[in-house]
Coordinates of C-alpha atoms in Angstrom, one line a residue:
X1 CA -41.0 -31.3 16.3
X2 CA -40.1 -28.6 13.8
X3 CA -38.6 -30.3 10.6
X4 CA -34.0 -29.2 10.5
X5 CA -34.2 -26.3 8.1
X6 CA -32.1 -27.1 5.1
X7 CA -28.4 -24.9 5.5
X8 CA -28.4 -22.4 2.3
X9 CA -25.8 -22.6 0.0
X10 CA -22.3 -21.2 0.2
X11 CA -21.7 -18.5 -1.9
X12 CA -20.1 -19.3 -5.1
X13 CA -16.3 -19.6 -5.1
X14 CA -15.5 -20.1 -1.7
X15 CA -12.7 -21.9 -1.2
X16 CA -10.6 -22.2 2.8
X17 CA -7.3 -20.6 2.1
X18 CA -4.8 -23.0 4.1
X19 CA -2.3 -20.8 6.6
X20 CA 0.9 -22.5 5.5
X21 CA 2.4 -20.2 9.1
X22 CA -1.2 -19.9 11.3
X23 CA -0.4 -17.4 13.9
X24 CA -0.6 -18.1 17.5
X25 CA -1.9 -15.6 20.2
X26 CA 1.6 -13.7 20.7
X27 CA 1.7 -13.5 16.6
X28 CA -1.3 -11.7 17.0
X29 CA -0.8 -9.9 20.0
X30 CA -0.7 -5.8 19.8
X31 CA -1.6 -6.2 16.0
X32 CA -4.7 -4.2 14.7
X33 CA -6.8 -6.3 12.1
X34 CA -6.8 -3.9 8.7
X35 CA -9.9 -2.4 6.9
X36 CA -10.4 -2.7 3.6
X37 CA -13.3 -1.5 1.4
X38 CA -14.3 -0.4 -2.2
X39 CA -13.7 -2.6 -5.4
X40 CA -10.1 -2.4 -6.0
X41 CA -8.6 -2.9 -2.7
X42 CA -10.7 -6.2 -1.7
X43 CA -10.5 -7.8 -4.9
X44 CA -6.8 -7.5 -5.8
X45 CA -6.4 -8.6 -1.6
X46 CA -8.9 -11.7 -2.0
X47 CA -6.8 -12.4 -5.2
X48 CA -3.3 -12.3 -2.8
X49 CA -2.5 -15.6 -1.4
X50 CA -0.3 -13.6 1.3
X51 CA -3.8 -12.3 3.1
X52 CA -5.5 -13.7 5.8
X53 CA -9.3 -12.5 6.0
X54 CA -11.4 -12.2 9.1
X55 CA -14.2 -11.0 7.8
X56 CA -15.9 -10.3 4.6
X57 CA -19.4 -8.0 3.6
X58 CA -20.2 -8.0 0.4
X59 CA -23.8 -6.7 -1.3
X60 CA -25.6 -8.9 -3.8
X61 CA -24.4 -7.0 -6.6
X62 CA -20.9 -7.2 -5.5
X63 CA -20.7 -10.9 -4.8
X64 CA -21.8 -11.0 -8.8
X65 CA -19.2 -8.8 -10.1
X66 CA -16.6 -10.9 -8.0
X67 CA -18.1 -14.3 -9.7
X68 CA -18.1 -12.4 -13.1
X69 CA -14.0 -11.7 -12.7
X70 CA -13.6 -14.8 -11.8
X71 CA -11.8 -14.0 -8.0
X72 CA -12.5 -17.1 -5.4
X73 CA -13.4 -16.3 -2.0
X74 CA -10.7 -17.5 0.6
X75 CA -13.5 -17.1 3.3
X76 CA -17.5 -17.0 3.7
X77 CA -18.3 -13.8 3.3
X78 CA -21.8 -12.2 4.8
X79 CA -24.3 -11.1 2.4
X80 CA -25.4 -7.2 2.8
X81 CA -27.4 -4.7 2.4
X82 CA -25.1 -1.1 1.2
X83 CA -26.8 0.2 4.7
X84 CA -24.7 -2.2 6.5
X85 CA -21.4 -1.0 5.3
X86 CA -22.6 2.4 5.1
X87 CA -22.8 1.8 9.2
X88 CA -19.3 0.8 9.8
X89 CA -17.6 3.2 7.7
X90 CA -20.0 6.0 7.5
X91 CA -21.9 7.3 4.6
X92 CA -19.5 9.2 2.9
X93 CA -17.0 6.4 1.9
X94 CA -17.4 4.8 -1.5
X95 CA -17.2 1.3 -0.7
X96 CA -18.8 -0.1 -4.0
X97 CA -20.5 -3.2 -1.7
X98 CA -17.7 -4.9 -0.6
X99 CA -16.0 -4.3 2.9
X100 CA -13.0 -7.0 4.3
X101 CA -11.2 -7.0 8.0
X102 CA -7.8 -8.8 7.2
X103 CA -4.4 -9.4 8.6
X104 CA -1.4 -7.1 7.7
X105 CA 0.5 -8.4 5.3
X106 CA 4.2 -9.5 5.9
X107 CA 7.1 -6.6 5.2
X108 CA 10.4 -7.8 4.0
X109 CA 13.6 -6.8 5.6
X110 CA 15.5 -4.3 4.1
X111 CA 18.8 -6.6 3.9
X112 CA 17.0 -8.9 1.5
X113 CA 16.1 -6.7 -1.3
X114 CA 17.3 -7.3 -4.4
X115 CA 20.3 -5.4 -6.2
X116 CA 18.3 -3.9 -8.6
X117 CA 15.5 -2.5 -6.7
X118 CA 13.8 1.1 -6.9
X119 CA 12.7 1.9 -3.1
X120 CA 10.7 4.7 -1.9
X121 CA 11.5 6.2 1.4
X122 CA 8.7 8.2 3.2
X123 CA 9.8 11.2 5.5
X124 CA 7.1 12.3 7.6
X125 CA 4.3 11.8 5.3
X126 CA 1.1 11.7 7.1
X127 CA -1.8 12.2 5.1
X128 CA -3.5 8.9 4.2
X129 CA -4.4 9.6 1.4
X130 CA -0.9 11.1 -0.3
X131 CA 0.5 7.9 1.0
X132 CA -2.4 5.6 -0.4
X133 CA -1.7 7.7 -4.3
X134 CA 1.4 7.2 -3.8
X135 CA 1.6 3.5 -2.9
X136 CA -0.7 3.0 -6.0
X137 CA 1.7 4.7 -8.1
X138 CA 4.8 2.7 -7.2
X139 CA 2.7 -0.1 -8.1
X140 CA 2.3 1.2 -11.2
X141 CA 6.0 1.7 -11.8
X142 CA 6.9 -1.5 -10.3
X143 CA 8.7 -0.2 -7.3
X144 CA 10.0 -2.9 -4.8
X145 CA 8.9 -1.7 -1.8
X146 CA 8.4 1.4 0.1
X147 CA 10.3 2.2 3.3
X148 CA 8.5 4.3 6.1
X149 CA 8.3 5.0 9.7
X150 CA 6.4 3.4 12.9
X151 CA 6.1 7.1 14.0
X152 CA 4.3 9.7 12.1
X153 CA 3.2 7.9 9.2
X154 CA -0.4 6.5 8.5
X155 CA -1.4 2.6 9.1
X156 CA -2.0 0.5 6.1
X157 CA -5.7 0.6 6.4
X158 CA -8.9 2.1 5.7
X159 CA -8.5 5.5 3.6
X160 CA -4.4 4.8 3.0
X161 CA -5.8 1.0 1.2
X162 CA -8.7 2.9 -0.4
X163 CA -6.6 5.4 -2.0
X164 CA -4.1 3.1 -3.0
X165 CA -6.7 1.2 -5.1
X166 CA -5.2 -2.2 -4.2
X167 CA -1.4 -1.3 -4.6
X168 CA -0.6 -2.7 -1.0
X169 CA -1.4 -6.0 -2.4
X170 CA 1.9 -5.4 -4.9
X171 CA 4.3 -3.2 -2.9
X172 CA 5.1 -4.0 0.6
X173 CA 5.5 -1.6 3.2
X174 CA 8.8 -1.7 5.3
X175 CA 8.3 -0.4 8.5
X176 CA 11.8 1.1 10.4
X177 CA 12.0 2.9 13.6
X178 CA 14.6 5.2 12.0
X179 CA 14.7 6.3 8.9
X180 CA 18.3 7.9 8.7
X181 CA 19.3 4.3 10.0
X182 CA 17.4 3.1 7.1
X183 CA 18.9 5.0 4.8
X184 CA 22.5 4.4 6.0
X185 CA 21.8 0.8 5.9
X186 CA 20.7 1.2 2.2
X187 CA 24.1 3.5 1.2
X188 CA 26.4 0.9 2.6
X189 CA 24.8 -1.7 0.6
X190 CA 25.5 0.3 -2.4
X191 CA 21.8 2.0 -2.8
X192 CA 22.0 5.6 -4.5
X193 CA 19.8 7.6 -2.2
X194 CA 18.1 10.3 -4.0
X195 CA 16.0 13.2 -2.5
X196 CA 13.6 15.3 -3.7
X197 CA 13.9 18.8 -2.6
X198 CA 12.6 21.3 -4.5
X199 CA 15.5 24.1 -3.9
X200 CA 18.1 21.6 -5.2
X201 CA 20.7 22.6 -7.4
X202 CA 20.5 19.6 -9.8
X203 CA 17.5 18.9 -11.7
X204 CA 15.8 15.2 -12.2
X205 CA 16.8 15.3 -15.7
X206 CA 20.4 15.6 -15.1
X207 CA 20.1 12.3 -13.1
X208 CA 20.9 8.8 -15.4
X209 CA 19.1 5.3 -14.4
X210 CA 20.5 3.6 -11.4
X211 CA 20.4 0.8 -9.9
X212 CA 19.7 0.0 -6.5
X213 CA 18.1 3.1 -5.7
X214 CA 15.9 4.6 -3.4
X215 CA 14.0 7.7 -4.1
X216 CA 13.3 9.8 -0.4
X217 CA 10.2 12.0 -0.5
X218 CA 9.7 14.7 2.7
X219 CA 5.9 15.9 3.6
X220 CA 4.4 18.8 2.0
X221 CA 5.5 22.1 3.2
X222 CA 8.1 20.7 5.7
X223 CA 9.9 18.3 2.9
X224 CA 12.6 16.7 3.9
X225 CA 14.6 16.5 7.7
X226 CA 17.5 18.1 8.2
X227 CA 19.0 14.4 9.2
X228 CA 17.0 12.8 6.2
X229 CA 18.6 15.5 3.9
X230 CA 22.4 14.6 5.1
X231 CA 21.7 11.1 4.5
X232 CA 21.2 11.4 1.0
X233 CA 23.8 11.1 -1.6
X234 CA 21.7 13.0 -4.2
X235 CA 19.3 16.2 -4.0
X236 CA 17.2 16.4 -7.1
X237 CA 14.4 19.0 -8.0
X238 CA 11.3 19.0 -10.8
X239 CA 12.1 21.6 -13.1
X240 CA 9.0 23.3 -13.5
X241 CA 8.6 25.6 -15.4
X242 CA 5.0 27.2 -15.0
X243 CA 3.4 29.8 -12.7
X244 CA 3.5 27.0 -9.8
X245 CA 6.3 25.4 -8.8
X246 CA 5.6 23.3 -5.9
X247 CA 3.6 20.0 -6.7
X248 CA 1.6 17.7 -4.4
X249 CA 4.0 14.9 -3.1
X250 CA 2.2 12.1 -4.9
X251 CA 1.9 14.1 -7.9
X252 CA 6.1 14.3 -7.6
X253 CA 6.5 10.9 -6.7
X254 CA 4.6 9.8 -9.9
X255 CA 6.9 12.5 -12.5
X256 CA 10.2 11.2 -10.6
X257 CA 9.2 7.7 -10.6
X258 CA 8.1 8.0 -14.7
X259 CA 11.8 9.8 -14.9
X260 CA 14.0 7.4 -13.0
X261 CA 12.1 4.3 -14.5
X262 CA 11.6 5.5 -18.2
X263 CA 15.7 6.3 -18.1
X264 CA 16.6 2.9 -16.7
X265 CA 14.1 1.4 -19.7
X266 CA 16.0 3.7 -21.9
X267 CA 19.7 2.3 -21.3
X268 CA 18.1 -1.2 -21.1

């Protein structure tokens, strides 16, 4: 008889995250599990108590660097070769040794956020990885949440996470069928809705720091709808003043959130 092989060691820091709200089969029905890879997406996700992981690959080196910052593991994660992440996502993506399938987090509803809350709204932004700089820059800037569409907008997952360099772990998504609805929904609970359009007559500057707010950004080229234009109490421009005037949308998002934010600080 062959002697019972002695079971290796769990990885350091592993710890079962309890599910305080486990959900059942219709919970997870029609939901897709998210990607996440690269060093700053999983490790600010395996450091929020709000995600629930379903897998985790991780290379030598990288289970180290997670010891060293002192992040414990909410599940077991698989030990790897690079080559084996390199297979699932292809050799081009720089995923640092670390690679997580997880559940998408929880959105709030847009009738509980705060009174003072900066919002971004997202018209028709589609490219994942605009939307992923952009969701990393309202993290920097402490927006509360960013408001986009079930239609015509990229999931929360793969390139969109990578480029937001772990932002989605600190500014929810709000998904809305509409966003005109949104946006009315938003004005009659007393939310200043500012758009960006670059042909507007009134420049960022001229706008003072308010509060609740919601800053609406269109895609590049179209900007914003026609509908998503009349919903807006305010149309706003970047006065540039170089050769080129048009910006990339994250690149505007970032200058109009530094504006709107570094005013409100200002009449603090």
């Amino acid at each position: 008889m062959t002697p019972p092989r002695d079971r290796p060691a769990k990885p350091y820091g592993f710890r079962p995250r309890p599910r305080t709200q486990p959900p059942g089969p219709a919970a997870r029905e029609g939901r897709d599990h998210v990607v996440l890879y690269g060093w700053h997406p999983v490790s600010q996700a395996l450091a929020n108590a709000g995600r629930h992981f379903h897998r985790l690959l991780a290379t030598e080196n990288a289970l180290a660097r997670l010891k060293e910052a002192g992040i414990e593991l909410p599940i077991e994660p698989e030990m790897v070769r690079p080559s084996a992440i390199d297979r699932l996502l292809g050799p081009d993506a720089v995923h640092q040794g670390l690679y997580a399938e997880a559940e998408p987090l929880a959105a709030p509803a847009l009738d509980v956020m705060p009174d003072d809350a900066l919002l971004l709204a997202l018209d028709q932004i589609t490219d994942p990885h605009n939307v992923g700089a952009i969701v990393r820059t309202a993290a920097a800037f402490g927006v509360t949440a960013i408001v986009t569409t079930a239609r015509h907008s990229p999931n929360a997952t793969g390139v969109l996470a990578k480029s937001a360099s772990g932002g989605l772990e600190h500014v929810p998504l709000v998904i809305v069928r509409n966003l005109a609805e949104a946006l009315i929904t938003l004005g009659e609970r007393g939310f200043t809705r500012i758009g960006l359009d670059s042909d507007a007559g009134t420049t960022l500057d001229a706008v003072g720091p308010r509060r609740p707010a919601v800053l609406v950004l269109g895609a590049e080229g179209k900007g914003l709808r026609q509908r998503t234009t009349e919903c807006c109490d305010l149309l706003v421009r970047i006065n540039a003043t170089g050769a080129i005037r048009s910006l990339n949308v994250s690149n505007a998002a970032a200058i109009t959130l530094y504006a709107l934010t570094r005013s409100a600080g200002t009449a603090a």
